[in-house]
Tab-separated table of C-alpha atoms and ligand atoms in Angstrom:
chain	number	residue	atom	x	y	z
A	202	MET	CA	-153.206	17.347	175.332
A	203	LYS	CA	-154.314	14.026	173.461
A	204	ASN	CA	-157.810	15.033	173.159
A	205	LYS	CA	-156.884	17.885	170.721
A	206	GLU	CA	-155.099	15.710	168.193
A	207	LYS	CA	-157.130	14.295	165.312
A	208	LYS	CA	-157.104	11.175	163.377
A	209	GLU	CA	-158.885	9.806	160.334
A	210	VAL	CA	-161.854	7.425	160.163
A	211	LEU	CA	-163.893	5.953	157.523
A	212	ILE	CA	-167.527	6.302	157.625
A	213	VAL	CA	-169.211	3.672	155.424
A	214	HIS	CA	-172.927	3.653	154.794
A	215	LYS	CA	-175.109	0.817	153.646
A	216	ALA	CA	-174.962	0.733	149.910
A	217	GLU	CA	-178.080	-0.623	148.005
A	218	SER	CA	-176.610	-1.489	144.703
A	219	LEU	CA	-173.407	-0.046	143.191
A	220	GLU	CA	-172.768	0.571	139.498
A	221	GLY	CA	-169.964	1.402	137.240
A	222	VAL	CA	-166.273	0.252	136.536
A	223	LEU	CA	-163.763	-0.812	139.096
A	224	GLU	CA	-160.036	-1.045	137.911
A	225	ILE	CA	-157.917	-3.497	139.771
A	226	SER	CA	-154.459	-1.825	140.755
A	227	GLY	CA	-151.062	-3.222	140.369
A	228	ALA	CA	-150.238	-5.938	143.155
A	229	LYS	CA	-148.658	-4.602	146.346
A	230	ASN	CA	-146.938	-7.976	146.963
A	231	SER	CA	-145.366	-7.888	143.487
A	232	ALA	CA	-144.312	-4.184	143.647
A	233	LEU	CA	-142.415	-4.637	146.833
A	234	PRO	CA	-139.812	-7.367	145.809
A	235	ASN	CA	-139.757	-5.838	142.409
A	236	ILE	CA	-138.528	-2.478	143.731
A	237	ALA	CA	-136.063	-4.353	145.871
A	238	SER	CA	-134.705	-6.114	142.911
A	239	THR	CA	-133.725	-2.957	141.320
A	240	ILE	CA	-130.787	-2.827	143.718
A	241	LEU	CA	-129.205	-5.709	141.835
A	242	THR	CA	-128.038	-3.439	138.820
A	243	ASP	CA	-126.351	-0.112	138.326
A	244	LYS	CA	-128.571	0.381	135.206
A	245	PRO	CA	-132.029	1.984	135.446
A	246	VAL	CA	-135.112	-0.232	135.831
A	247	ILE	CA	-138.407	1.112	135.053
A	248	LEU	CA	-141.460	-0.212	136.789
A	249	GLN	CA	-144.982	0.348	135.477
A	250	ASN	CA	-148.341	-0.024	137.076
A	251	LEU	CA	-146.993	0.443	140.615
A	252	PRO	CA	-150.148	1.017	142.987
A	253	GLU	CA	-150.205	4.246	144.875
A	254	LEU	CA	-149.780	2.793	148.374
A	255	LEU	CA	-148.139	3.736	151.601
A	256	ASP	CA	-146.086	0.525	151.566
A	257	VAL	CA	-144.791	1.564	148.019
A	258	LYS	CA	-143.752	4.940	149.376
A	259	TYR	CA	-142.098	3.292	152.199
A	260	MET	CA	-140.138	0.991	149.958
A	261	ASN	CA	-139.178	3.959	147.739
A	262	SER	CA	-137.893	5.847	150.768
A	263	LEU	CA	-135.854	2.874	151.833
A	264	LEU	CA	-134.186	2.768	148.425
A	265	LYS	CA	-133.384	6.404	148.527
A	266	ALA	CA	-131.904	6.025	152.038
A	267	ILE	CA	-129.348	3.555	150.485
A	268	GLY	CA	-128.493	5.721	147.594
A	269	SER	CA	-130.904	4.799	144.826
A	270	LYS	CA	-132.171	7.437	142.547
A	271	VAL	CA	-135.962	7.082	142.467
A	272	GLU	CA	-137.530	9.178	139.729
A	273	GLN	CA	-141.377	9.269	139.269
A	274	ILE	CA	-142.282	9.325	135.428
A	275	ASP	CA	-146.074	9.314	135.802
A	276	GLU	CA	-148.728	8.289	138.438
A	277	LYS	CA	-147.897	4.672	138.478
A	278	THR	CA	-144.377	4.556	136.725
A	279	PHE	CA	-141.016	4.918	138.497
A	280	VAL	CA	-137.427	4.731	137.428
A	281	TYR	CA	-134.825	3.201	139.787
A	282	SER	CA	-131.107	3.536	139.393
A	283	LEU	CA	-128.555	2.577	142.139
A	284	LYS	CA	-125.068	3.415	140.908
A	285	GLU	CA	-123.241	3.534	144.223
A	286	PRO	CA	-124.841	3.078	147.647
A	287	THR	CA	-124.592	5.570	150.201
A	288	SER	CA	-125.537	3.311	153.076
A	289	LEU	CA	-125.849	-0.432	153.424
A	290	CYS	CA	-127.952	-0.072	156.678
A	291	VAL	CA	-131.796	-0.053	156.843
A	292	ASP	CA	-132.929	1.429	160.311
A	293	TYR	CA	-135.750	0.112	162.411
A	294	GLU	CA	-137.800	3.268	161.530
A	295	ILE	CA	-138.485	1.974	158.168
A	296	VAL	CA	-138.651	-1.848	158.929
A	297	ASN	CA	-140.954	-1.060	161.782
A	298	LYS	CA	-143.552	0.542	159.222
A	299	MET	CA	-143.270	-2.284	156.737
A	300	ARG	CA	-142.058	-5.880	157.476
A	301	ALA	CA	-141.412	-6.309	153.664
A	302	SER	CA	-138.403	-4.169	153.947
A	303	ILE	CA	-136.396	-7.442	154.722
A	304	LEU	CA	-136.749	-8.049	151.025
A	305	VAL	CA	-133.721	-5.830	150.315
A	306	LEU	CA	-131.424	-8.370	152.261
A	307	GLY	CA	-130.910	-10.891	149.519
A	308	ALA	CA	-130.475	-8.200	146.930
A	309	MET	CA	-127.894	-6.109	148.894
A	310	LEU	CA	-125.841	-9.135	149.630
A	311	SER	CA	-125.989	-10.250	146.030
A	312	ARG	CA	-124.825	-6.969	144.862
A	313	PHE	CA	-122.528	-5.667	147.532
A	314	GLY	CA	-121.692	-8.529	149.793
A	315	GLU	CA	-123.042	-6.622	152.924
A	316	ALA	CA	-126.119	-5.609	154.756
A	317	LYS	CA	-127.227	-4.537	158.073
A	318	ILE	CA	-131.150	-4.632	158.450
A	319	ALA	CA	-133.088	-3.804	161.470
A	320	LEU	CA	-135.032	-7.106	162.424
A	321	PRO	CA	-138.724	-6.896	161.841
A	322	GLY	CA	-140.655	-6.663	165.082
A	323	GLY	CA	-143.997	-8.402	166.213
A	324	CYS	CA	-146.923	-8.398	163.745
A	325	PRO	CA	-150.626	-8.478	164.857
A	326	ILE	CA	-151.473	-11.504	162.642
A	327	GLY	CA	-148.528	-13.847	163.879
A	328	GLN	CA	-144.896	-13.864	165.011
A	329	ARG	CA	-143.751	-13.873	161.371
A	330	PRO	CA	-139.979	-14.711	162.023
A	331	ILE	CA	-137.408	-14.663	159.352
A	332	ASP	CA	-135.496	-17.629	160.425
A	333	LEU	CA	-135.854	-19.333	157.228
A	334	HIS	CA	-134.381	-16.390	155.323
A	335	ILE	CA	-131.455	-16.480	157.526
A	336	LYS	CA	-130.937	-20.306	157.507
A	337	ALA	CA	-130.905	-20.224	153.778
A	338	LEU	CA	-128.406	-17.259	153.363
A	339	ARG	CA	-126.131	-19.055	155.983
A	340	LYS	CA	-126.200	-22.171	153.759
A	341	MET	CA	-125.294	-20.020	150.863
A	342	GLY	CA	-122.079	-19.079	152.991
A	343	VAL	CA	-123.233	-15.643	154.262
A	344	SER	CA	-122.123	-14.879	157.791
A	345	ILE	CA	-125.225	-13.536	159.825
A	346	ASP	CA	-125.070	-12.176	163.260
A	347	ILE	CA	-128.004	-10.877	165.308
A	348	GLU	CA	-126.850	-7.827	167.395
A	349	HIS	CA	-128.591	-4.954	168.904
A	350	GLY	CA	-131.870	-5.729	166.829
A	351	PHE	CA	-130.021	-5.774	163.599
A	352	VAL	CA	-129.344	-8.550	161.140
A	353	ILE	CA	-125.745	-8.015	160.114
A	354	ALA	CA	-124.843	-9.979	157.121
A	355	LYS	CA	-121.490	-10.187	155.342
A	356	GLY	CA	-120.258	-12.068	152.484
A	357	ARG	CA	-121.404	-12.555	148.923
A	358	PRO	CA	-123.911	-15.642	148.734
A	359	LYS	CA	-122.558	-18.731	146.949
A	360	GLY	CA	-124.535	-21.314	144.941
A	361	SER	CA	-125.953	-23.757	147.235
A	362	HIS	CA	-128.958	-26.357	147.550
A	363	ILE	CA	-131.603	-24.766	149.703
A	364	THR	CA	-134.763	-26.703	150.881
A	365	PHE	CA	-137.230	-24.351	152.627
A	366	ASP	CA	-138.775	-26.391	155.789
A	367	LYS	CA	-141.974	-24.406	155.182
A	368	ILE	CA	-143.146	-22.479	152.218
A	369	THR	CA	-142.413	-18.821	152.509
A	370	VAL	CA	-143.257	-16.168	149.953
A	371	THR	CA	-140.727	-13.336	150.907
A	372	GLY	CA	-138.268	-15.947	151.856
A	373	THR	CA	-138.423	-17.390	148.413
A	374	GLU	CA	-137.966	-13.989	146.877
A	375	ASN	CA	-135.091	-13.042	149.117
A	376	ILE	CA	-133.166	-16.206	148.154
A	377	LEU	CA	-133.956	-15.640	144.405
A	378	MET	CA	-132.414	-12.216	144.652
A	379	ALA	CA	-129.532	-13.595	146.735
A	380	SER	CA	-128.750	-16.283	144.107
A	381	VAL	CA	-128.905	-14.450	140.751
A	382	LEU	CA	-125.443	-12.842	141.063
A	383	ALA	CA	-124.227	-15.614	143.219
A	384	GLU	CA	-121.246	-17.737	142.061
A	385	GLY	CA	-122.356	-21.177	140.678
A	386	GLU	CA	-125.847	-22.887	140.806
A	387	THR	CA	-128.534	-22.462	143.442
A	388	ILE	CA	-131.534	-24.915	143.689
A	389	ILE	CA	-134.282	-23.805	145.758
A	390	GLU	CA	-136.759	-26.579	146.685
A	391	ASN	CA	-140.161	-26.217	148.284
A	392	ALA	CA	-140.384	-22.667	146.792
A	393	ALA	CA	-143.461	-20.542	147.117
A	394	LEU	CA	-145.473	-20.582	143.874
A	395	GLU	CA	-147.387	-17.243	144.438
A	396	PRO	CA	-147.915	-15.302	141.331
A	397	GLU	CA	-145.954	-12.459	142.853
A	398	VAL	CA	-142.871	-14.616	143.232
A	399	VAL	CA	-143.384	-15.704	139.580
A	400	ASP	CA	-143.495	-11.909	138.710
A	401	LEU	CA	-140.357	-11.324	140.392
A	402	ALA	CA	-138.576	-14.200	138.553
A	403	ASN	CA	-139.838	-12.936	135.296
A	404	LEU	CA	-138.565	-9.514	135.944
A	405	LEU	CA	-135.201	-10.888	137.069
A	406	LYS	CA	-135.004	-12.904	133.799
A	407	LYS	CA	-135.587	-9.524	131.968
A	408	MET	CA	-132.654	-8.126	133.632
A	409	GLY	CA	-130.503	-11.069	132.397
A	410	ALA	CA	-130.849	-13.581	135.296
A	411	ASP	CA	-130.556	-17.267	134.363
A	412	ILE	CA	-133.609	-18.809	136.121
A	413	GLU	CA	-135.073	-22.184	135.349
A	414	TRP	CA	-138.534	-22.783	136.843
A	415	ASN	CA	-141.472	-24.895	135.483
A	416	TRP	CA	-144.017	-22.850	137.742
A	417	ARG	CA	-146.828	-23.408	135.192
A	418	GLU	CA	-146.668	-27.143	135.953
A	419	GLY	CA	-146.633	-26.224	139.684
A	420	SER	CA	-143.035	-27.175	140.173
A	421	ARG	CA	-141.586	-25.925	143.549
A	422	THR	CA	-138.100	-26.204	142.405
A	423	ILE	CA	-136.154	-23.254	141.023
A	424	LYS	CA	-132.693	-23.610	139.432
A	425	ILE	CA	-130.647	-20.227	139.135
A	426	ARG	CA	-127.214	-20.044	137.551
A	427	GLY	CA	-125.509	-17.089	138.813
A	428	VAL	CA	-124.405	-14.374	136.305
A	429	GLN	CA	-121.742	-11.800	136.716
A	430	LYS	CA	-124.101	-8.654	135.961
A	431	LEU	CA	-127.706	-7.744	135.493
A	432	LYS	CA	-128.976	-5.001	133.248
A	433	GLY	CA	-131.724	-2.354	133.055
A	434	THR	CA	-135.237	-3.231	131.832
A	435	ALA	CA	-138.792	-2.129	131.972
A	436	HIS	CA	-141.504	-4.233	133.600
A	437	LYS	CA	-145.301	-3.880	134.344
A	438	ILE	CA	-146.349	-5.222	137.645
A	439	ILE	CA	-149.193	-7.706	137.431
A	440	PRO	CA	-152.685	-6.964	138.876
A	441	ASP	CA	-153.530	-7.469	142.429
A	442	ARG	CA	-155.429	-10.583	142.904
A	443	ILE	CA	-156.041	-9.992	146.423
A	444	GLU	CA	-157.790	-6.556	145.566
A	445	ALA	CA	-159.664	-8.335	142.791
A	446	GLY	CA	-160.901	-10.983	144.979
A	447	THR	CA	-161.957	-8.365	147.711
A	448	PHE	CA	-164.189	-6.536	145.129
A	449	ALA	CA	-165.499	-9.583	143.594
A	450	ILE	CA	-166.844	-10.656	147.094
A	451	MET	CA	-168.037	-7.091	147.609
A	452	SER	CA	-169.931	-6.925	144.303
A	453	ALA	CA	-171.772	-10.207	145.167
A	454	LEU	CA	-172.607	-9.013	148.726
A	455	THR	CA	-174.033	-5.696	147.804
A	456	LYS	CA	-175.719	-7.012	144.658
A	457	SER	CA	-174.115	-4.617	142.443
A	458	LYS	CA	-173.425	-4.285	138.594
A	459	ILE	CA	-169.736	-3.614	138.638
A	460	ILE	CA	-167.421	-4.241	135.766
A	461	LEU	CA	-164.026	-5.312	137.187
A	462	LYS	CA	-161.406	-4.235	134.926
A	463	ASN	CA	-157.578	-5.666	134.691
A	464	TYR	CA	-159.081	-8.589	136.538
A	465	PRO	CA	-156.603	-11.467	136.948
A	466	TYR	CA	-158.916	-14.175	136.128
A	467	ASN	CA	-156.283	-16.924	135.767
A	468	LEU	CA	-154.574	-16.132	139.132
A	469	LEU	CA	-157.969	-16.750	141.159
A	470	THR	CA	-159.001	-20.041	139.601
A	471	TYR	CA	-159.216	-21.739	143.127
A	472	VAL	CA	-160.974	-18.828	144.599
A	473	HIS	CA	-163.574	-18.918	141.963
A	474	SER	CA	-164.247	-22.687	142.590
A	475	ILE	CA	-165.086	-21.763	146.278
A	476	LEU	CA	-167.176	-18.736	145.291
A	477	ASN	CA	-169.004	-20.940	142.807
A	478	LYS	CA	-169.977	-23.502	145.625
A	479	ILE	CA	-171.343	-20.485	147.692
A	480	GLY	CA	-173.308	-19.491	144.539
A	481	ILE	CA	-171.138	-16.662	143.286
A	482	HIS	CA	-170.180	-16.875	139.705
A	483	ILE	CA	-167.348	-14.535	137.990
A	484	ILE	CA	-168.322	-14.172	134.292
A	485	LYS	CA	-165.555	-13.049	131.784
A	486	THR	CA	-166.870	-10.230	129.536
A	487	GLY	CA	-163.526	-9.564	127.859
A	488	ASN	CA	-159.819	-10.294	127.997
A	489	ASP	CA	-159.476	-8.710	131.377
A	490	THR	CA	-162.922	-7.713	132.469
A	491	VAL	CA	-165.370	-9.617	134.538
A	492	ILE	CA	-168.899	-9.035	136.111
A	493	VAL	CA	-170.134	-10.790	139.201
A	494	LYS	CA	-173.358	-12.783	139.354
A	495	ARG	CA	-174.883	-14.483	142.265
A	496	GLU	CA	-177.629	-16.763	143.099
A	497	LYS	CA	-180.623	-15.438	145.104
A	498	TYR	CA	-179.867	-17.648	148.047
A	499	LEU	CA	-176.115	-18.150	148.783
A	500	LYS	CA	-174.898	-21.177	150.476
A	501	PRO	CA	-172.553	-21.865	153.668
A	502	THR	CA	-169.396	-23.629	153.114
A	503	TYR	CA	-165.881	-24.951	154.474
A	504	ILE	CA	-162.721	-23.130	153.329
A	505	GLU	CA	-159.312	-23.732	154.354
A	506	THR	CA	-156.553	-21.141	153.660
A	507	LYS	CA	-153.300	-22.732	151.990
A	508	GLU	CA	-150.390	-21.445	150.006
A	509	TYR	CA	-151.019	-20.591	146.134
A	510	PRO	CA	-152.523	-22.203	144.134
A	511	PHE	CA	-155.131	-22.704	147.019
A	512	PHE	CA	-157.261	-20.278	148.974
A	513	PRO	CA	-155.150	-17.172	150.077
A	514	THR	CA	-154.976	-16.101	153.777
A	515	ASP	CA	-155.165	-12.643	152.411
A	516	LEU	CA	-158.766	-13.065	151.418
A	517	GLN	CA	-159.789	-14.990	154.525
A	518	ALA	CA	-161.162	-11.917	156.532
A	519	GLN	CA	-163.242	-10.715	153.321
A	520	VAL	CA	-164.888	-14.122	152.754
A	521	MET	CA	-165.662	-14.504	156.553
A	522	THR	CA	-167.671	-11.165	156.131
A	523	LEU	CA	-169.391	-12.910	153.186
A	524	LEU	CA	-170.192	-15.982	155.177
A	525	SER	CA	-171.359	-13.992	158.157
A	526	THR	CA	-174.582	-13.311	156.272
A	527	ILE	CA	-175.324	-16.631	154.657
A	528	ASP	CA	-177.938	-18.544	156.323
A	529	GLY	CA	-176.370	-21.812	157.801
A	530	LEU	CA	-173.118	-22.813	159.386
A	531	SER	CA	-169.743	-22.233	157.677
A	532	LEU	CA	-166.225	-23.127	158.710
A	533	ILE	CA	-163.013	-21.412	157.964
A	534	LYS	CA	-159.487	-22.999	158.933
A	535	GLU	CA	-156.636	-20.658	159.004
A	536	ASN	CA	-153.595	-22.625	158.187
A	537	ILE	CA	-150.804	-19.870	157.437
A	538	PHE	CA	-150.796	-17.468	160.341
A	539	GLU	CA	-151.426	-18.042	164.113
A	540	ASN	CA	-153.218	-15.127	164.785
A	541	ARG	CA	-155.358	-14.102	161.829
A	542	PHE	CA	-158.863	-13.963	163.340
A	543	LEU	CA	-158.408	-10.220	164.738
A	544	HIS	CA	-161.382	-9.151	162.560
A	545	VAL	CA	-163.620	-11.801	164.495
A	546	PRO	CA	-164.517	-9.504	167.590
A	547	GLU	CA	-164.966	-6.545	165.130
A	548	LEU	CA	-167.513	-8.557	162.847
A	549	ILE	CA	-169.263	-9.596	166.148
A	550	ARG	CA	-169.701	-5.936	166.974
A	551	LEU	CA	-171.512	-5.752	163.549
A	552	GLY	CA	-173.983	-8.532	164.719
A	553	ALA	CA	-172.088	-11.414	163.265
A	554	CYS	CA	-172.269	-14.688	165.036
A	555	ILE	CA	-168.809	-16.276	164.931
A	556	SER	CA	-166.909	-18.364	167.501
A	557	THR	CA	-163.318	-19.677	167.147
A	558	ILE	CA	-161.437	-22.698	168.312
A	559	ASN	CA	-157.689	-22.186	169.309
A	560	ASN	CA	-157.311	-19.209	166.684
A	561	LYS	CA	-157.345	-21.893	163.991
A	562	VAL	CA	-161.038	-22.513	163.154
A	563	ALA	CA	-163.867	-20.115	162.910
A	564	ILE	CA	-167.605	-21.326	163.141
A	565	ILE	CA	-169.724	-18.824	161.558
A	566	ASN	CA	-173.548	-19.079	162.049
A	567	GLY	CA	-174.954	-16.728	159.226
A	568	VAL	CA	-177.191	-14.003	160.593
A	569	LYS	CA	-179.948	-12.075	158.479
A	570	ASN	CA	-178.298	-8.563	158.796
A	571	LEU	CA	-175.325	-6.758	159.991
A	572	SER	CA	-175.792	-3.378	161.948
A	573	GLY	CA	-173.410	-0.355	161.654
A	574	ALA	CA	-171.123	0.344	164.585
A	575	ASN	CA	-167.681	1.439	165.459
A	576	VAL	CA	-164.905	-0.902	164.397
A	577	LYS	CA	-161.242	-0.972	164.112
A	578	ALA	CA	-159.248	-2.198	161.172
A	579	THR	CA	-157.008	-4.811	162.768
A	580	ASP	CA	-154.701	-5.586	160.023
A	581	LEU	CA	-154.316	-4.866	156.365
A	582	ARG	CA	-156.734	-7.301	154.843
A	583	ALA	CA	-158.865	-7.237	157.812
A	584	SER	CA	-159.480	-3.449	157.083
A	585	ALA	CA	-160.789	-4.423	153.508
A	586	ALA	CA	-163.299	-6.879	155.439
A	587	MET	CA	-164.614	-3.986	157.415
A	588	VAL	CA	-165.276	-1.858	154.467
A	589	ILE	CA	-167.158	-4.563	152.814
A	590	ALA	CA	-169.010	-5.268	156.056
A	591	GLY	CA	-169.914	-1.478	156.316
A	592	LEU	CA	-171.330	-1.380	152.784
A	593	ILE	CA	-173.958	-4.164	153.791
A	594	ALA	CA	-174.482	-3.281	157.511
A	595	GLU	CA	-177.770	-1.304	158.340
A	596	GLY	CA	-177.174	2.480	158.957
A	597	TYR	CA	-173.355	3.202	159.047
A	598	THR	CA	-170.204	1.904	160.263
A	599	THR	CA	-167.177	3.903	161.399
A	600	ILE	CA	-163.765	2.294	160.745
A	601	HIS	CA	-160.890	3.242	163.027
A	602	ASN	CA	-157.160	2.549	162.475
A	603	LEU	CA	-157.053	3.471	158.874
A	604	HIS	CA	-153.295	3.149	158.156
A	605	HIS	CA	-153.544	-0.436	157.420
A	606	LEU	CA	-156.108	0.125	154.766
A	607	ASP	CA	-153.978	2.878	153.084
A	608	ARG	CA	-150.914	0.494	153.147
A	609	GLY	CA	-152.345	-1.947	150.859
A	610	TYR	CA	-155.784	-0.614	149.100
A	611	GLU	CA	-155.069	1.894	146.465
A	612	LYS	CA	-157.667	4.848	147.043
A	613	ILE	CA	-160.457	2.377	148.046
A	614	ASP	CA	-162.673	5.097	149.428
A	615	LEU	CA	-162.629	7.072	146.147
A	616	LYS	CA	-162.945	3.819	143.858
A	617	LEU	CA	-166.050	2.842	145.947
A	618	SER	CA	-167.467	6.401	145.819
A	619	SER	CA	-167.096	6.427	142.041
A	620	LEU	CA	-169.702	3.548	141.974
A	621	GLY	CA	-172.209	5.517	144.030
A	622	ALA	CA	-171.184	4.256	147.699
A	623	ASN	CA	-171.534	6.822	150.318
A	624	ILE	CA	-168.054	6.742	152.071
A	625	GLU	CA	-166.531	9.604	153.948
A	626	ARG	CA	-162.998	9.946	155.388
A	627	LYS	CA	-163.066	12.359	158.346
A	628	ALA	CA	-160.677	13.648	160.785
A	629	VAL	CA	-162.064	13.240	164.350
A	630	PRO	CA	-160.507	14.262	167.635
A	631	ILE	CA	-158.782	11.423	169.561
A	632	LYS	CA	-160.493	10.730	172.720
A	633	GLU	CA	-159.345	8.827	175.694
A	634	ASN	CA	-160.126	5.053	175.292
A	635	MET	CA	-160.968	5.485	171.664
A	636	PHE	CA	-159.834	2.364	169.467
A	637	GLU	CA	-156.043	2.681	168.780
H	114	UD1	C1	-146.316	-12.988	152.125
H	114	UD1	C2	-147.220	-11.683	151.856
H	114	UD1	C3	-148.430	-11.519	152.694
H	114	UD1	C4	-149.238	-13.108	152.878
H	114	UD1	C5	-148.308	-14.111	153.245
H	114	UD1	C6	-148.754	-15.401	153.174
H	114	UD1	C7	-145.674	-10.051	150.863
H	114	UD1	C8	-145.049	-8.783	151.098
H	114	UD1	N1	-146.378	-10.468	152.021
H	114	UD1	O1	-145.834	-12.647	153.454
H	114	UD1	O2	-149.404	-10.636	152.275
H	114	UD1	O3	-150.238	-12.905	153.825
H	114	UD1	O4	-146.966	-13.941	152.256
H	114	UD1	O5	-149.434	-15.856	151.821
H	114	UD1	O6	-145.708	-10.812	149.903
H	114	UD1	N2	-142.409	-18.185	158.365
H	114	UD1	C9	-141.506	-18.772	159.348
H	114	UD1	N3	-140.075	-18.531	159.224
H	114	UD1	C10	-139.689	-17.692	158.170
H	114	UD1	C11	-140.692	-17.003	157.158
H	114	UD1	C12	-141.945	-17.286	157.387
H	114	UD1	O7	-141.815	-19.588	160.352
H	114	UD1	O8	-138.556	-17.311	158.103
H	114	UD1	C13	-143.814	-18.588	158.599
H	114	UD1	C14	-144.637	-17.381	158.791
H	114	UD1	O9	-144.729	-17.157	160.229
H	114	UD1	C15	-146.004	-17.835	158.195
H	114	UD1	C16	-145.686	-18.738	157.183
H	114	UD1	O10	-144.294	-18.998	157.387
H	114	UD1	O11	-146.685	-18.687	159.285
H	114	UD1	C17	-145.851	-18.044	155.834
H	114	UD1	O12	-145.113	-16.765	155.818
H	114	UD1	P1	-144.691	-16.093	154.565
H	114	UD1	O13	-144.998	-16.916	153.301
H	114	UD1	O14	-143.316	-15.996	154.834
H	114	UD1	O15	-145.314	-14.724	154.614
H	114	UD1	P2	-144.530	-13.311	154.154
H	114	UD1	O16	-143.609	-13.679	153.125
H	114	UD1	O17	-144.167	-12.682	155.536
């Protein structure tokens, strides 16, 4: 009987002004490739500052399933050690939970010359194919067949000249991992410059990889000379710039007095320039702490998502929530994913006035207030947008489909409650026609 089952919802009440210290967690998108890279050595690798997220749990289970010893030292520190693999196959059950599972492909091939990984399925925000990963690995001499829903890859990658047709974050990470133990030199052109890719390259260098990359100058060319073996090391994951940006926007919208700690100021330069135009200023108060100041009247603006160093698609839903209540017309153009406006109908449910053109451009006509309603978290980042919207909407907002939120935001309800927000996680009976 379906209606006897329960599921969790988040009830978010309007918050007047929050106060306190919010600590930014380790970056999810850095944690996942860094965990995958521990496959590349038979020596232990210690990863610190890992966020406590479902996606990190999934990645840990994936590694255990192929034979890694995964040992937790404290809340945020794990030691990974893979002496001998027990399996070189990753099943659909795990890939289906987390698309980033495909990140182990490059590392498994690099070390063992073989991998069988279930193909990631569809994704709410777009098709997200892995054709560019496969094309690059084939160029490196790996034989790849797609059979019965699996990528079946055989052969050790060989040094090669790869030019990505399109900038891809996990694609660049996969090929980086595929090339560190490859015979000869690999050149990756049109590489992703995201700080999480740089963090992976830094960890690989600590493990003994020979990587030449002038990312500080914005170079999209990476040169890797394959080495025979990699060694163990310890590495601290960088702070999550998307969580940091989300909380900066939330702080401005709720007119709060929050100190944001472990704030990766230098990774958000472009986002800050856009927030400045709107009338929101991020003020450094220490090495890694900031506060957020806002002008009385915020201004509408035009934002376009683009690969790093420009405006991240992962902050698009949150900034749309911000623009929804700023008087005047704002425009957002989404350039990375083909279906990343799933939060628009949800914001409309809360009273926002937004229309879209071809799923590419959103026209936002700022309203005075949002009003609490039932909404669903349609994807990972959109779920944070719903929390922010809930904090400024009159009354209370009930957010359904929480698994997205728990995949990518560490204890967000507890973090916000510690600042005085009234947020409650509740198990409610599943009813027919309820949001799924
Ligand atoms: C990563 C991030 C995700 C972020 C995205 C864009 C992780 C774990 N996830 O996802 O949070 O939103 O970057 O910054 O780091 N594409 C292809 N073929 C491919 C690969 C990608 O067509 O083989 C397309 C995608 O469909 C998309 C674009 O390229 O339109 C960029 O995708 P990509 O950078 O690969 O995103 P992910 O690495 O999956």
